[in-house]
């Protein structure tokens, strides 16, 4: 008897159908994220998303229940990408400093992508409180990983003594803001933007180390 997954069968195997459906669902979400980023969540309708995909509105409902679910999934995917950035580079460098640089680079690049950009430009505010709680737990995970890397760096002596909480907020906040002003057709690539931003965050604007000593007390 011929297996239903063989190429000679007129029917696709269940796994193949599921893979195809998931690919189409991601296409719906990615198109929606791009629309939200460009037009705003409240100004984007399911009709707008359907037109961009060149499908009917009922087709959208085959993959998602409503617009709120679309936003939740877009932000969730973006946050999971950011959360996994540290996992992808863990152990790739012998020092916390090198690992922190690698995480920052991936973070900066992710926020120039459709889902990562949606996390910053739209976020979870339009969602229900329950959905916001779920997404905020992911944000806390990202923050904890930044803090642990900074704490490790301080302990290793490769990062200057500082408040890890403030440092993590500053780094993540600065890198996240890239999503607000980045334009795909701009003069700099995501790689270039990441490199310059990280250099400024790690080395500062002062020409020499002594120029940064009076920040707390002013002139």
Coordinates of C-alpha atoms in Angstrom, one line a residue:
X1 CA 0.0 0.0 0.0
X2 CA 1.4 3.4 -1.0
X3 CA 2.2 5.8 1.9
X4 CA 0.1 8.9 1.8
X5 CA 3.2 11.0 2.1
X6 CA 4.8 9.6 -1.1
X7 CA 5.1 12.0 -4.1
X8 CA 2.8 9.8 -6.1
X9 CA -0.2 10.4 -3.7
X10 CA -2.7 13.1 -4.7
X11 CA -3.1 13.9 -1.0
X12 CA -0.5 15.8 1.1
X13 CA 0.6 14.2 4.3
X14 CA -0.9 15.8 7.4
X15 CA 2.6 17.1 8.4
X16 CA 3.0 18.7 5.0
X17 CA -0.4 20.4 5.3
X18 CA 0.4 21.6 8.7
X19 CA 3.7 23.0 7.6
X20 CA 2.1 24.8 4.7
X21 CA -0.6 26.2 6.9
X22 CA 1.9 27.5 9.4
X23 CA 3.9 29.1 6.6
X24 CA 0.8 30.9 5.4
X25 CA -0.1 32.0 8.9
X26 CA 3.3 33.5 9.4
X27 CA 2.9 35.3 6.1
X28 CA -0.4 36.8 7.4
X29 CA 1.3 37.9 10.7
X30 CA 4.4 39.3 8.9
X31 CA 2.2 41.3 6.5
X32 CA 0.1 42.6 9.4
X33 CA 3.2 43.6 11.4
X34 CA 4.5 45.5 8.4
X35 CA 1.1 47.3 8.1
X36 CA 0.9 48.1 11.8
X37 CA 4.5 49.5 11.7
X38 CA 3.7 51.7 8.7
X39 CA 0.1 52.8 9.4
X40 CA -0.4 52.2 13.1
X41 CA -2.5 49.4 14.8
X42 CA -5.8 51.4 15.0
X43 CA -5.5 52.6 11.4
X44 CA -5.0 49.1 10.0
X45 CA -8.0 46.9 9.3
X46 CA -8.2 43.3 8.4
X47 CA -9.3 44.5 4.9
X48 CA -6.0 46.3 4.6
X49 CA -4.1 43.2 5.5
X50 CA -6.1 41.1 3.1
X51 CA -5.5 43.5 0.3
X52 CA -1.7 43.4 0.9
X53 CA -1.9 39.6 0.7
X54 CA -4.2 39.7 -2.3
X55 CA -6.7 37.4 -0.5
X56 CA -10.2 37.8 0.8
X57 CA -11.0 38.8 4.3
X58 CA -12.5 35.4 5.1
X59 CA -9.2 33.9 4.2
X60 CA -7.6 35.8 7.0
X61 CA -10.0 34.3 9.5
X62 CA -8.8 30.8 8.6
X63 CA -5.5 31.7 10.2
X64 CA -6.4 34.1 13.0
X65 CA -9.5 34.9 15.0
X66 CA -9.3 38.7 15.0
X67 CA -7.0 41.7 14.8
X68 CA -6.1 41.6 18.5
X69 CA -4.8 38.0 18.1
X70 CA -2.7 39.1 15.2
X71 CA -1.1 41.9 17.3
X72 CA -0.5 39.5 20.2
X73 CA 1.2 37.0 17.9
X74 CA 3.3 39.7 16.2
X75 CA 4.6 41.1 19.5
X76 CA 5.0 37.6 21.0
X77 CA 7.2 36.5 18.1
X78 CA 9.2 39.7 18.2
X79 CA 9.8 39.4 22.0
X80 CA 10.7 35.7 21.6
X81 CA 13.3 36.6 18.9
X82 CA 14.8 39.2 21.3
X83 CA 14.7 36.8 24.2
X84 CA 16.4 34.1 22.2
X85 CA 19.2 36.5 21.1
X86 CA 21.2 35.8 24.2
X87 CA 20.7 32.0 23.8
X88 CA 22.1 32.1 20.3
X89 CA 25.4 33.6 21.3
X90 CA 25.8 32.0 24.8
X91 CA 29.2 30.6 25.2
X92 CA 30.5 31.9 21.8
X93 CA 32.9 34.2 23.5
X94 CA 35.1 33.7 26.6
X95 CA 34.1 37.0 28.2
X96 CA 30.8 38.5 29.3
X97 CA 31.9 41.7 27.4
X98 CA 32.1 39.8 24.1
X99 CA 28.9 38.0 24.8
X100 CA 27.1 41.3 25.6
X101 CA 28.3 42.9 22.4
X102 CA 27.0 39.9 20.4
X103 CA 23.6 40.1 22.2
X104 CA 23.4 43.8 21.5
X105 CA 24.2 43.3 17.9
X106 CA 21.5 40.8 17.4
X107 CA 19.0 42.9 19.4
X108 CA 19.7 45.9 17.2
X109 CA 19.2 43.9 14.1
X110 CA 16.0 42.3 15.3
X111 CA 14.3 45.6 16.0
X112 CA 14.8 46.6 12.3
X113 CA 12.8 43.5 11.3
X114 CA 9.0 43.4 11.0
X115 CA 8.2 41.5 14.2
X116 CA 10.9 43.2 16.3
X117 CA 9.9 46.6 15.0
X118 CA 6.2 45.8 15.9
X119 CA 7.3 45.3 19.6
X120 CA 8.6 48.8 19.8
X121 CA 6.3 50.8 17.4
X122 CA 3.0 49.2 18.5
X123 CA 3.7 47.1 21.6
X124 CA 1.1 45.4 23.9
X125 CA -0.9 48.5 25.0
X126 CA -3.9 47.9 22.7
X127 CA -4.3 44.3 24.1
X128 CA -6.2 43.0 27.0
X129 CA -4.6 42.9 30.5
X130 CA -4.2 39.2 30.3
X131 CA -2.4 39.4 27.0
X132 CA -0.2 42.2 28.3
X133 CA 0.8 40.2 31.3
X134 CA 1.9 37.3 29.1
X135 CA 4.0 39.6 26.9
X136 CA 5.5 41.5 29.9
X137 CA 6.8 38.3 31.3
X138 CA 8.9 37.9 28.1
X139 CA 10.1 41.5 28.5
X140 CA 11.2 40.7 32.1
X141 CA 13.1 37.7 30.8
X142 CA 15.0 39.9 28.3
X143 CA 15.8 42.4 31.0
X144 CA 17.1 39.7 33.4
X145 CA 19.5 38.4 30.7
X146 CA 20.9 41.8 30.0
X147 CA 21.4 42.4 33.8
X148 CA 23.1 39.0 34.3
X149 CA 25.5 39.7 31.5
X150 CA 26.4 43.1 32.9
X151 CA 26.8 41.6 36.4
X152 CA 29.1 39.0 35.0
X153 CA 31.1 41.6 33.2
X154 CA 31.5 43.6 36.3
X155 CA 32.6 40.5 38.2
X156 CA 35.1 39.7 35.5
X157 CA 36.4 43.2 35.4
X158 CA 35.7 43.8 31.7
X159 CA 32.7 46.1 32.4
X160 CA 33.1 49.2 34.6
X161 CA 31.3 49.1 38.0
X162 CA 27.7 50.4 37.6
X163 CA 24.1 49.7 38.6
X164 CA 23.2 46.6 36.4
X165 CA 19.5 47.6 36.4
X166 CA 20.1 51.1 35.1
X167 CA 22.7 49.8 32.6
X168 CA 20.3 47.2 31.3
X169 CA 17.5 49.7 30.9
X170 CA 19.8 52.2 29.2
X171 CA 21.2 49.6 26.7
X172 CA 17.8 48.0 25.9
X173 CA 16.1 51.4 25.6
X174 CA 18.7 52.9 23.3
X175 CA 18.7 49.8 21.0
X176 CA 14.9 49.6 21.0
X177 CA 14.6 53.2 19.9
X178 CA 16.3 52.2 16.6
X179 CA 13.0 50.7 15.6
X180 CA 11.4 54.1 15.8
X181 CA 13.6 55.9 13.2
X182 CA 15.0 53.1 11.1
X183 CA 14.0 53.1 7.4
X184 CA 14.8 50.2 5.1
X185 CA 15.7 52.6 2.3
X186 CA 17.9 54.7 4.5
X187 CA 21.6 55.3 4.0
X188 CA 22.7 52.7 6.7
X189 CA 22.2 49.0 6.9
X190 CA 21.0 47.3 10.1
X191 CA 24.5 46.0 10.5
X192 CA 26.0 49.5 10.3
X193 CA 23.4 51.0 12.6
X194 CA 24.1 48.2 15.2
X195 CA 27.9 48.7 15.0
X196 CA 27.7 52.5 15.5
X197 CA 25.1 52.3 18.3
X198 CA 27.0 49.7 20.2
X199 CA 30.2 51.7 19.9
X200 CA 28.5 54.7 21.4
X201 CA 26.9 52.8 24.2
X202 CA 30.1 51.0 25.1
X203 CA 32.6 53.8 24.6
X204 CA 30.5 57.0 25.0
X205 CA 30.8 60.4 23.4
X206 CA 33.7 61.6 25.4
X207 CA 37.0 61.9 23.4
X208 CA 39.0 60.8 26.4
X209 CA 38.0 58.9 29.5
X210 CA 38.5 61.9 31.7
X211 CA 35.8 63.9 29.9
X212 CA 33.1 61.6 31.4
X213 CA 34.1 61.9 35.0
X214 CA 31.9 64.9 35.9
X215 CA 28.6 63.5 34.5
X216 CA 27.0 63.1 38.0
X217 CA 28.0 66.5 39.3
X218 CA 27.7 68.6 36.2
X219 CA 30.3 71.2 35.2

